[in-house]
């Protein structure tokens, strides 16, 4: 025991575990901070919300609640659509084959047992209202004539599209083209139904359905095909349509829109050609405020005077209607919901009216002068040798005389492919085209000797010229012949050299054209858009709510709009978000539609369908890159997506974009499809021209180059700009030799004699202001015409 009590205390050995000291400095509790603060109050720091860590049970509970909420929202939406409070469920019936009989399909859907049918009064378009109290649902069936604008416009407002397919082929070339346009615009909810399977011999029915599923799979990979031949199948189809999950189109969910069931026109006293148009229909999308602007598709932007709320003409449960009252009481039913307030009403002004005195030079103040002096002292500059009259900013574009270039330019160097091989492929494709023309069905009357009567020689010549230019552009990108009759320094005086296309600075606000004084520009487009969309979601707007049947009084509308409606064309109105009537610079990303291969040159007039608008404009094409400068493309290329830049009315993305070209026969052929990228006048489109010369005498790192310029002054003028060659050498002009434009150049290696010396010059380009909101109606689709412009599916 004693021995134990006298044991030495434990001493740690040399390998003692050293624990880290507590770091008190980094995260400390509120207590110690307050003690150190000695009662001083800290500045309030804006902190992000602390996300509480939930226990696993809570996490599961929360997830299930969110699931439940989502499910509830989807169900509520389904219940709302076509219910007694919501707008009728609008269905667009699109036949995709010319063998399909629309009247037959409508006869099956207008079943007296299912519900009551009301035929619509307006126009020649077949449409009817179907009220089914038993299914607690009301439908509005419409069909579109096979005419481009009608189909696309009706699809913008339809809740569901019902595609009717042929049991043997599915769709024909017109149907395929129609689908391409609808897919590009954005499909709402859709259903596929096959008409005429029962008409086939029983043995062939199963076979036909298998084959059809295969065809349909290409476009609609996981959709079931329903049948539409009997009353029972029609009923099943209605149930499917009522219970389907709704697909959303963002551009229409954020705006109020309305399909006109009836319209009336009251000309103004002074002028019969304009007046007040009264449009009646069900409000969809969002609450409609009378002070916002209204865009009537294909007609323009207008202001509203007032919104009335008449009786709903198609109530789901008509028992409510009391015995016929005298006319005085009937008037009371028509109550005025809202009258426009001139102070709050959006204006129709689309452009800034430029002040000619704006931008005049004012004298700088004393402070500004002293600031500038300080700044100059701070920034000690490298001295460069530059031509006379060059500003310091321009000096940034110019290369140091002795310095080897290190900026990596984005060169799309020519690949040295065998042109012969390409040409033979071209011949092949020519043959294919010929074959396609041979298999086309021509009317018996078109005899060979009459064939030439339909060919427009001038148009053929122009087209050939364009094909040649496109081919040259592919082989020698941006190369331009140096003119012989004008000095190059004058012909290319607006161009400049850049050390590196990617990294050299370029001021987006410099040398802007006069048109830039007319447009609106956002301080920050993305933030404005976010703020607007947040307001739409959260702010309560007063006005006509979704599902209400209203009459809009639209002021200053041309009488032609009403005439157009009376002829049976659909009348569709969208409310504009703030700023959407104003002009700015729109950038859209598009890719070529595979069915069209004719060359499209920049600045050609094209027809744009952007979101809910249609207009004509002359676009610029440029590369779709993440840089600050984007290279101008002379043609709309087939393989890559390009950005299209135009002057047009501001639209907040998302919005789909379709580009059409009007043919000489009045048809519109689809050229490209895509989406709206941004509204940004500062996006710089830079055009490149490449001057080429040939090595005449070659030394180790020197060469004499000719044919780039044809006089001594040009050589001196372009001396600061860097040279490159097709095979990757870089160099500079040392000095001119003689007076014929020969020049001595130094390179970073020995040139090969078959190399080409190139010089890149750049200038910023802007679109042409050719915006025109009037788009002529395209000629209705005819079979032969479509098969000319769209390759048959099985040809591929």
Coordinates of C-alpha atoms in Angstrom, one line a residue, residues 199-398:
X199 CA -62.3 1.5 -92.2
X200 CA -59.4 -0.9 -92.8
X201 CA -59.8 -4.6 -93.3
X202 CA -59.6 -6.3 -89.8
X203 CA -56.4 -8.2 -90.7
X204 CA -54.6 -5.0 -91.6
X205 CA -55.7 -3.0 -88.5
X206 CA -53.1 -4.4 -86.0
X207 CA -50.3 -4.1 -88.7
X208 CA -51.3 -0.5 -89.5
X209 CA -51.3 0.5 -85.8
X210 CA -47.8 -1.0 -85.3
X211 CA -46.4 0.8 -88.3
X212 CA -48.1 4.0 -87.3
X213 CA -46.6 3.9 -83.8
X214 CA -43.2 3.6 -85.3
X215 CA -43.8 6.7 -87.5
X216 CA -45.2 8.7 -84.7
X217 CA -42.4 7.8 -82.3
X218 CA -40.0 10.0 -84.2
X219 CA -41.8 13.2 -83.2
X220 CA -43.8 12.0 -80.1
X221 CA -41.6 9.5 -78.4
X222 CA -43.9 8.5 -75.5
X223 CA -47.4 9.4 -76.4
X224 CA -50.4 7.0 -76.7
X225 CA -52.5 7.0 -79.8
X226 CA -56.3 7.2 -79.2
X227 CA -58.9 6.2 -81.7
X228 CA -61.7 8.4 -83.0
X229 CA -64.2 6.3 -85.1
X230 CA -67.1 5.6 -82.8
X231 CA -69.2 7.5 -80.2
X232 CA -67.6 5.5 -77.4
X233 CA -64.1 6.4 -78.6
X234 CA -65.1 10.1 -78.7
X235 CA -66.3 9.9 -75.1
X236 CA -63.0 8.3 -74.0
X237 CA -61.1 11.0 -75.9
X238 CA -63.1 13.7 -74.0
X239 CA -62.2 12.1 -70.7
X240 CA -58.5 11.9 -71.7
X241 CA -58.6 15.6 -72.7
X242 CA -60.3 16.6 -69.4
X243 CA -57.9 14.7 -67.2
X244 CA -54.6 15.3 -68.9
X245 CA -51.8 17.1 -67.1
X246 CA -51.4 20.6 -68.5
X247 CA -48.2 21.7 -70.2
X248 CA -47.3 25.4 -69.6
X249 CA -46.1 27.9 -72.1
X250 CA -44.2 30.6 -70.1
X251 CA -44.8 33.5 -72.5
X252 CA -48.6 33.2 -72.2
X253 CA -48.7 32.3 -68.5
X254 CA -47.2 35.7 -67.6
X255 CA -49.6 37.8 -69.7
X256 CA -53.4 38.1 -69.9
X257 CA -54.8 36.9 -73.2
X258 CA -58.2 36.5 -74.8
X259 CA -59.7 34.7 -77.8
X260 CA -62.5 36.8 -79.3
X261 CA -65.9 34.9 -79.4
X262 CA -67.7 38.0 -80.7
X263 CA -66.6 41.4 -81.8
X264 CA -68.3 44.7 -82.7
X265 CA -67.1 47.9 -84.3
X266 CA -68.2 51.5 -83.7
X267 CA -66.4 53.9 -86.1
X268 CA -65.4 57.3 -84.6
X269 CA -67.2 60.5 -85.6
X270 CA -64.3 62.1 -87.4
X271 CA -63.0 59.1 -89.4
X272 CA -64.8 56.0 -90.5
X273 CA -61.5 54.1 -90.9
X274 CA -60.8 53.9 -87.2
X275 CA -63.0 53.4 -84.2
X276 CA -63.7 51.5 -81.1
X277 CA -63.5 47.7 -81.4
X278 CA -65.4 45.7 -78.8
X279 CA -64.0 42.2 -78.2
X280 CA -65.7 39.7 -76.0
X281 CA -64.2 36.5 -74.7
X282 CA -62.9 34.7 -71.6
X283 CA -59.8 36.2 -69.8
X284 CA -56.9 33.6 -69.6
X285 CA -53.4 33.6 -68.2
X286 CA -53.4 36.5 -65.8
X287 CA -55.7 39.2 -64.5
X288 CA -56.3 41.8 -67.2
X289 CA -55.9 45.5 -66.2
X290 CA -57.6 48.1 -68.3
X291 CA -54.5 50.5 -68.2
X292 CA -52.1 48.1 -69.8
X293 CA -51.7 48.0 -73.6
X294 CA -53.3 45.3 -75.7
X295 CA -51.6 43.6 -78.7
X296 CA -53.9 42.2 -81.3
X297 CA -52.0 39.5 -83.1
X298 CA -51.0 40.6 -86.6
X299 CA -52.6 44.1 -86.1
X300 CA -50.5 46.1 -83.6
X301 CA -50.7 47.6 -80.1
X302 CA -53.7 49.5 -78.8
X303 CA -55.0 51.2 -75.6
X304 CA -58.3 50.1 -73.9
X305 CA -61.0 52.5 -72.8
X306 CA -63.0 50.2 -70.5
X307 CA -63.8 46.6 -69.6
X308 CA -67.5 45.5 -69.3
X309 CA -68.7 42.2 -67.7
X310 CA -71.8 41.0 -69.7
X311 CA -73.6 37.8 -68.8
X312 CA -71.6 34.6 -69.5
X313 CA -73.3 33.4 -72.8
X314 CA -72.4 29.7 -72.1
X315 CA -73.0 28.9 -68.4
X316 CA -72.4 25.4 -67.4
X317 CA -75.5 25.2 -65.3
X318 CA -78.2 27.2 -67.1
X319 CA -80.8 26.7 -64.3
X320 CA -79.8 30.0 -62.8
X321 CA -81.4 32.1 -65.5
X322 CA -84.6 33.7 -64.1
X323 CA -87.7 34.3 -66.2
X324 CA -87.2 36.7 -69.0
X325 CA -86.9 40.2 -67.5
X326 CA -87.8 43.5 -69.2
X327 CA -85.0 45.1 -71.2
X328 CA -84.2 47.8 -68.5
X329 CA -83.1 45.0 -66.1
X330 CA -81.1 43.3 -68.9
X331 CA -79.1 46.5 -69.2
X332 CA -78.1 46.2 -65.6
X333 CA -76.5 42.8 -66.1
X334 CA -73.9 44.5 -68.3
X335 CA -71.8 46.1 -65.6
X336 CA -68.7 48.2 -66.3
X337 CA -65.8 46.6 -64.5
X338 CA -63.1 49.2 -65.0
X339 CA -62.5 52.5 -66.9
X340 CA -59.1 53.5 -68.1
X341 CA -57.3 56.1 -65.9
X342 CA -55.3 58.5 -68.2
X343 CA -52.7 59.0 -65.5
X344 CA -51.9 55.3 -65.1
X345 CA -52.4 54.2 -68.7
X346 CA -49.4 52.9 -70.6
X347 CA -48.5 55.2 -73.5
X348 CA -48.2 54.0 -77.1
X349 CA -44.9 55.8 -77.6
X350 CA -42.5 53.3 -79.2
X351 CA -39.4 55.4 -79.8
X352 CA -37.4 58.0 -78.0
X353 CA -37.7 61.3 -79.8
X354 CA -34.1 62.3 -80.1
X355 CA -33.0 65.8 -78.9
X356 CA -30.6 67.1 -81.6
X357 CA -28.8 69.2 -79.0
X358 CA -28.2 66.2 -76.8
X359 CA -24.6 64.9 -76.7
X360 CA -23.3 68.5 -77.4
X361 CA -20.0 69.1 -75.7
X362 CA -20.3 71.0 -72.4
X363 CA -17.3 72.6 -70.7
X364 CA -15.8 70.4 -67.9
X365 CA -15.9 71.8 -64.4
X366 CA -12.8 72.5 -62.3
X367 CA -13.3 69.3 -60.3
X368 CA -13.5 67.2 -63.4
X369 CA -10.3 68.7 -64.7
X370 CA -8.4 68.1 -61.5
X371 CA -9.8 64.5 -61.4
X372 CA -8.6 63.9 -64.9
X373 CA -5.1 65.2 -64.0
X374 CA -4.8 62.9 -61.0
X375 CA -5.9 60.0 -63.2
X376 CA -3.3 60.8 -65.8
X377 CA -0.5 61.0 -63.1
X378 CA -1.6 57.6 -61.7
X379 CA -1.7 55.7 -65.0
X380 CA 1.9 55.8 -66.3
X381 CA 1.7 54.8 -69.9
X382 CA 3.8 52.7 -72.2
X383 CA 4.8 54.9 -75.1
X384 CA 3.9 53.4 -78.5
X385 CA 4.8 54.6 -81.9
X386 CA 1.4 55.2 -83.6
X387 CA 0.3 57.1 -86.7
X388 CA -0.5 60.8 -86.2
X389 CA -3.9 61.7 -84.8
X390 CA -4.4 58.4 -83.0
X391 CA -6.1 58.6 -79.6
X392 CA -4.8 56.6 -76.6
X393 CA -7.8 54.3 -76.9
X394 CA -7.1 53.6 -80.5
X395 CA -3.5 52.9 -79.6
X396 CA -4.9 49.9 -77.7
X397 CA -6.0 48.4 -81.0
X398 CA -2.6 48.8 -82.5

